CSV table of C-alpha atoms in Angstrom, one decimal:
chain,number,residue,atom,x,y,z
A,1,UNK,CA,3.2,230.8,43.7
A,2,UNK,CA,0.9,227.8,43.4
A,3,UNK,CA,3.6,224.1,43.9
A,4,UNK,CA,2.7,220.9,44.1
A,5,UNK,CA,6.3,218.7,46.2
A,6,UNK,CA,5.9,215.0,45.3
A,7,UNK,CA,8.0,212.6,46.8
A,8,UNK,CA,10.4,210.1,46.4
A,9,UNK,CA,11.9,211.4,42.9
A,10,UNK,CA,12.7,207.8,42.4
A,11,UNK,CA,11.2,204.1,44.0
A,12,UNK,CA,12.2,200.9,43.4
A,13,UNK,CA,10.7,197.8,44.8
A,14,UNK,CA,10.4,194.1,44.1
A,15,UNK,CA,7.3,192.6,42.4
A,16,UNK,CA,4.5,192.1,44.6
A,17,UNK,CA,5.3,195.1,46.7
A,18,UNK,CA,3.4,198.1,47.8
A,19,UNK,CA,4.6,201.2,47.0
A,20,UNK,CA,3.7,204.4,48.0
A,21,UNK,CA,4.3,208.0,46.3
A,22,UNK,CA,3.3,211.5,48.4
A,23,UNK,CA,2.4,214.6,47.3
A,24,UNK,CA,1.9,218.1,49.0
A,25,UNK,CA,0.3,221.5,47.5
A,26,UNK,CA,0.3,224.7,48.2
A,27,UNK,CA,-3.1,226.3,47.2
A,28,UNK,CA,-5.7,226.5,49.6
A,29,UNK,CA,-8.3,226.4,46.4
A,30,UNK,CA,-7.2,223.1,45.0
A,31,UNK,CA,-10.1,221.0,45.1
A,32,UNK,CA,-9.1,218.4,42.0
A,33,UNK,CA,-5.9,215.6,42.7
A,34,UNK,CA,-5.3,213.7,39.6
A,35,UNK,CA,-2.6,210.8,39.2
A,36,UNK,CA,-1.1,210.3,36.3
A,37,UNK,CA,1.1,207.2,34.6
A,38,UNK,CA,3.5,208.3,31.9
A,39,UNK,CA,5.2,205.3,30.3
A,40,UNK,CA,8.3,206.2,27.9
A,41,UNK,CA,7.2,208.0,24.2
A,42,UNK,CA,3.3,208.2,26.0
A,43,UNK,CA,1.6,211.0,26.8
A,44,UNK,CA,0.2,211.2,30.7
A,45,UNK,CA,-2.5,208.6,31.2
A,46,UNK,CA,-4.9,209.1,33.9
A,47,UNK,CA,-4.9,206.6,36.7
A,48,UNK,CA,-6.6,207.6,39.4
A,49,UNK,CA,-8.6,211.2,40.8
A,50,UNK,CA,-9.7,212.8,43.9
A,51,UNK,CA,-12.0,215.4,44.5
A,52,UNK,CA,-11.6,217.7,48.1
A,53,UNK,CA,-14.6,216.2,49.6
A,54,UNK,CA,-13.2,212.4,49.6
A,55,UNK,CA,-10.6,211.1,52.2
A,56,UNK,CA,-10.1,207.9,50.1
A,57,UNK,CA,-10.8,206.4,46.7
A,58,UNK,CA,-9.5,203.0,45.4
A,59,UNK,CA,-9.6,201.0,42.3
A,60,UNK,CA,-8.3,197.6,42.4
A,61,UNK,CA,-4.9,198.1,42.9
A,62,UNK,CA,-4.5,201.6,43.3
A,63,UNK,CA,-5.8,204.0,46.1
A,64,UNK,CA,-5.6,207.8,46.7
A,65,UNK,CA,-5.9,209.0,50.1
A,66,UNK,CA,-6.3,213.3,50.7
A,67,UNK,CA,-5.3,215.2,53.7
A,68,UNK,CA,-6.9,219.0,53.4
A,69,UNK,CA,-6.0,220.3,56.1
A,70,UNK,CA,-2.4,218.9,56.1
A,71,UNK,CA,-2.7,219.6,51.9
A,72,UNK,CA,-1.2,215.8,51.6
A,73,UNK,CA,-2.5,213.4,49.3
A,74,UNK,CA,-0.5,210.0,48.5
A,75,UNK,CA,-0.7,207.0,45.7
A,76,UNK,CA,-0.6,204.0,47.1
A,77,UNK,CA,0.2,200.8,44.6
A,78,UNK,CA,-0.7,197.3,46.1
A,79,UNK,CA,1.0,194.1,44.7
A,80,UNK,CA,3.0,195.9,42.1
A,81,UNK,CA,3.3,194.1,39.2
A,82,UNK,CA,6.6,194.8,36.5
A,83,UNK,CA,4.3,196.9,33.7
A,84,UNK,CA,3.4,199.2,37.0
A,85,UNK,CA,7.1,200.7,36.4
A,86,UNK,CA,6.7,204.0,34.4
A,87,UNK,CA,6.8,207.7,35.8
A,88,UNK,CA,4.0,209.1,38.2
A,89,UNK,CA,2.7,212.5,37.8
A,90,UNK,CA,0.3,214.3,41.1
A,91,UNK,CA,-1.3,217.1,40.1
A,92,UNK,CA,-3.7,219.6,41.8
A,93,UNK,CA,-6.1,221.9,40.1
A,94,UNK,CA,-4.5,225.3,40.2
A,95,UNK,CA,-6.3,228.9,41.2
A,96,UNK,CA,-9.4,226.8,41.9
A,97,UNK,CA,-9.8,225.7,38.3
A,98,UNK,CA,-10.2,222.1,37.4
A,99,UNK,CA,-8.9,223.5,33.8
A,100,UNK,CA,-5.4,224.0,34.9
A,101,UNK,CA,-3.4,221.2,36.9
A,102,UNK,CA,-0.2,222.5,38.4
A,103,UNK,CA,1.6,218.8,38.2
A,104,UNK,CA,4.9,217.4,40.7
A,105,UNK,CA,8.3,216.2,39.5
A,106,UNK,CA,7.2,213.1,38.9
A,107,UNK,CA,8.2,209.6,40.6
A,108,UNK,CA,10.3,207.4,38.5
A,109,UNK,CA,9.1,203.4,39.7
A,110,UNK,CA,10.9,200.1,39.0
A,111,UNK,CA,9.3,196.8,40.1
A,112,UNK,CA,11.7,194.3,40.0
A,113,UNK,CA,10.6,190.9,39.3
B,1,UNK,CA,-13.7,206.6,21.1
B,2,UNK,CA,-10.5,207.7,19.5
B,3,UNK,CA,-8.5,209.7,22.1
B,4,UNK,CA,-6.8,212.9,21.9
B,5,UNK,CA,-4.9,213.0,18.6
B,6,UNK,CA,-1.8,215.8,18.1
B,7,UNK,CA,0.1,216.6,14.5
B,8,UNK,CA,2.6,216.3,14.3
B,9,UNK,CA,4.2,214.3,16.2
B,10,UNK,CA,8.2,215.2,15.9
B,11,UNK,CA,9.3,218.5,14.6
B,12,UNK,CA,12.4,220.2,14.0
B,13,UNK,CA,12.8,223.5,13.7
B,14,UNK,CA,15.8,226.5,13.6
B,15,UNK,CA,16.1,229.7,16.5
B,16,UNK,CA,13.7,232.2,15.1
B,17,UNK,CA,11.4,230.0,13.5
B,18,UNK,CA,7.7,229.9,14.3
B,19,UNK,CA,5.5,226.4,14.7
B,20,UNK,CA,1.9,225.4,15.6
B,21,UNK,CA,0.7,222.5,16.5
B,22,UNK,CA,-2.2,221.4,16.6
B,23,UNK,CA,-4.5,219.1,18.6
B,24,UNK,CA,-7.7,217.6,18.6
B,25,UNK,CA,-10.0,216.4,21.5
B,26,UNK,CA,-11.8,213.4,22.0
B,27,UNK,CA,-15.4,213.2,20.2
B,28,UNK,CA,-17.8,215.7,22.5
B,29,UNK,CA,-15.3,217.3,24.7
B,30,UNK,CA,-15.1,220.8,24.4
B,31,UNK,CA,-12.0,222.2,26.9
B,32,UNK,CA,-8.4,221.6,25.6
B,33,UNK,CA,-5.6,222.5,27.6
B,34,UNK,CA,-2.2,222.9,27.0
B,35,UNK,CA,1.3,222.0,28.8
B,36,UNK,CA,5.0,221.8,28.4
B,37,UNK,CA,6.7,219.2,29.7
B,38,UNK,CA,10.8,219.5,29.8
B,39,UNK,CA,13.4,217.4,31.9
B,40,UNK,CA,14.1,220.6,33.9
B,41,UNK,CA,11.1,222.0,35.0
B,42,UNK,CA,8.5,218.8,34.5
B,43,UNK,CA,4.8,219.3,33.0
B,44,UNK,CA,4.0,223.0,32.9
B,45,UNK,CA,0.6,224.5,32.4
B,46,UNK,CA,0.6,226.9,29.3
B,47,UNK,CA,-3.4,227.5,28.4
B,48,UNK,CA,-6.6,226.3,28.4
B,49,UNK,CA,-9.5,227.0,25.4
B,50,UNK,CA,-13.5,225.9,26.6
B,51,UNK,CA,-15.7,227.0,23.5
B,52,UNK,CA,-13.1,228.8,21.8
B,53,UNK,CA,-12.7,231.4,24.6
B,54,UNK,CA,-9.0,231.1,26.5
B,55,UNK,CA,-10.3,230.6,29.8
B,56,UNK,CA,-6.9,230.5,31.8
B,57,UNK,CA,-3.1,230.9,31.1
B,58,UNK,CA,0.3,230.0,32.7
B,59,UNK,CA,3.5,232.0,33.1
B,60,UNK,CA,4.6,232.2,29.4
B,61,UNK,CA,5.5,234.8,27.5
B,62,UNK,CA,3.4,236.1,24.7
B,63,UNK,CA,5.2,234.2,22.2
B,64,UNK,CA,3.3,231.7,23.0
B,65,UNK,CA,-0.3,231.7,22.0
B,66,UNK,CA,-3.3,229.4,21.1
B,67,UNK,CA,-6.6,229.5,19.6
B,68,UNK,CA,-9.7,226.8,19.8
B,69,UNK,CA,-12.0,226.2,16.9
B,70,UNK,CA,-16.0,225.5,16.9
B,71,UNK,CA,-15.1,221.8,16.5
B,72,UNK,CA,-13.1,222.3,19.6
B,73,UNK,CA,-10.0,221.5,17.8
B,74,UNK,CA,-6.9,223.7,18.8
B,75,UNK,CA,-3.8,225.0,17.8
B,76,UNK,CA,-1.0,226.3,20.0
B,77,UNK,CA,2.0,229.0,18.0
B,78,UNK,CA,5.0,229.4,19.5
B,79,UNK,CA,6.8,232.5,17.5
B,80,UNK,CA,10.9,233.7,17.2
B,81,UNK,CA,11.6,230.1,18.5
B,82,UNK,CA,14.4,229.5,21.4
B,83,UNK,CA,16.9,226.5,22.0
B,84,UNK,CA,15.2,226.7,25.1
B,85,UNK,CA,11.5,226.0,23.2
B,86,UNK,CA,12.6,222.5,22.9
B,87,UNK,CA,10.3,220.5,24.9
B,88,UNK,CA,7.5,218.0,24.5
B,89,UNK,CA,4.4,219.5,24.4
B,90,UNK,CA,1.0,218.2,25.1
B,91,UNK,CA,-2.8,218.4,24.9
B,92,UNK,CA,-5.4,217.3,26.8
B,93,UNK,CA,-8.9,217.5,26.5
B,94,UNK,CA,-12.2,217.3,29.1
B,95,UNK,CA,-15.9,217.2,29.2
B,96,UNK,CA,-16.9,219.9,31.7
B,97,UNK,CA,-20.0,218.2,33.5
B,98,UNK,CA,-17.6,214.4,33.9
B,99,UNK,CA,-15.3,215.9,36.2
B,100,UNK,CA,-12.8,217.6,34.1
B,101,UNK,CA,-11.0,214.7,34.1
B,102,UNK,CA,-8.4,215.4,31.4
B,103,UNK,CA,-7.2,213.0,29.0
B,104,UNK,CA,-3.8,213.6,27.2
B,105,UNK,CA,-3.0,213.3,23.8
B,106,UNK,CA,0.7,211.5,23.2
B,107,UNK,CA,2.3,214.9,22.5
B,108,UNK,CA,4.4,216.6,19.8
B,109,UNK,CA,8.0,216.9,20.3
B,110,UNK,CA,9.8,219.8,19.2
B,111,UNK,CA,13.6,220.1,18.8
B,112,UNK,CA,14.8,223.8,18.5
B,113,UNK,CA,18.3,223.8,16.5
């Protein structure tokens, strides 16, 4: 069935670090790649999204890159800051609908300051 | 704009039992979707509503079941509750024609005894 692999289950790196989080996905329809910040007692908040015709998008801070036809896309976090620590969610729109996102494990970050 | 708000926000209930929860979207969006999210198996997608229609559903069984008013306000019912029900669950809501971004509400957690 549809799977979205993200990777490393948990990251920890000093303040003023970059850290980076990868994701891989399974269905060849996926054209939607939200990131997600859950902080503890929060519901997800969205952080960041790519659409299948972009090979990069950044804000401040924060950048998404997509691989199609490898089916990788990453999170990349550029002088991380301590309030960047919380739990990151990939997703990937599932059975090419936007509607439903089929979401990874998560990524548990520390920064340490 | 007041984001996605979901009553009530802790609930207890006993094996056999029957809830609903209910959710509503931010102010002009009109698709709410629906997920689980348990330590075990992470955020899972249970349903999405779009003008009170369902317009997609995850692998859940048929206790499980939601319905969308014409506010776009929704309710999910989970019936003959299992210790296994316990989980956080949470709504988020989009604006088809902004990307289907979706925007989560901060969830209702639900303790099966």
């Amino acid at each position: 069935g549809e799977n979205v692999e993200q990777h490393p289950s948990t990251l920890s790196v000093q303040e003023g670090d970059s850290a980076v989080i990868k994701c891989t996905y399974s269905d060849s329809a996926s054209n939607y790649f939200p990131w997600y910040k859950q902080e503890l007692g929060k519901g997800p908040q969205l952080i960041i999204d790519i659409r299948s015709n972009v090979g990069e998008k950044k804000d401040q801070r924060i950048a998404v890159t997509l691989n199609k036809t490898a089916k990788h896309f990453s999170l990349h976090i550029t002088e991380t800051q301590p309030e960047d620590s919380a739990v990151y969610f990939c997703a990937a729109s599932g059975g090419g609908s936007q509607g439903n996102l089929i979401f990874g494990k998560g990524t548990k970050l520390s920064v340490k300051p | 704009k007041a984001g996605v708000t979901q009553t009530p926000r802790y609930l207890i209930k006993t094996r056999g039992q029957q809830v609903t929860l209910s959710c509503s979207p931010i102010s002009g969006h009109r698709s709410v979707s629906w997920y689980q999210q348990t330590p075990g198996q992470g955020l899972q997608f249970l349903f999405e509503y779009f003008s009170e229609t369902q317009r997609n559903k995850g692998n859940f069984p048929g206790r499980f079941s939601g319905r969308q008013f014409s506010n776009s306000r929704s309710e999910m019912n989970v019936s003959t509750l299992e210790l296994g029900d316990s989980a956080l669950y949470l709504c988020a809501s989009s604006y088809p024609g902004q990307g289907y971004e979706q925007y989560f509400g901060p969830g209702t957690r639900l303790t099966v005894t």
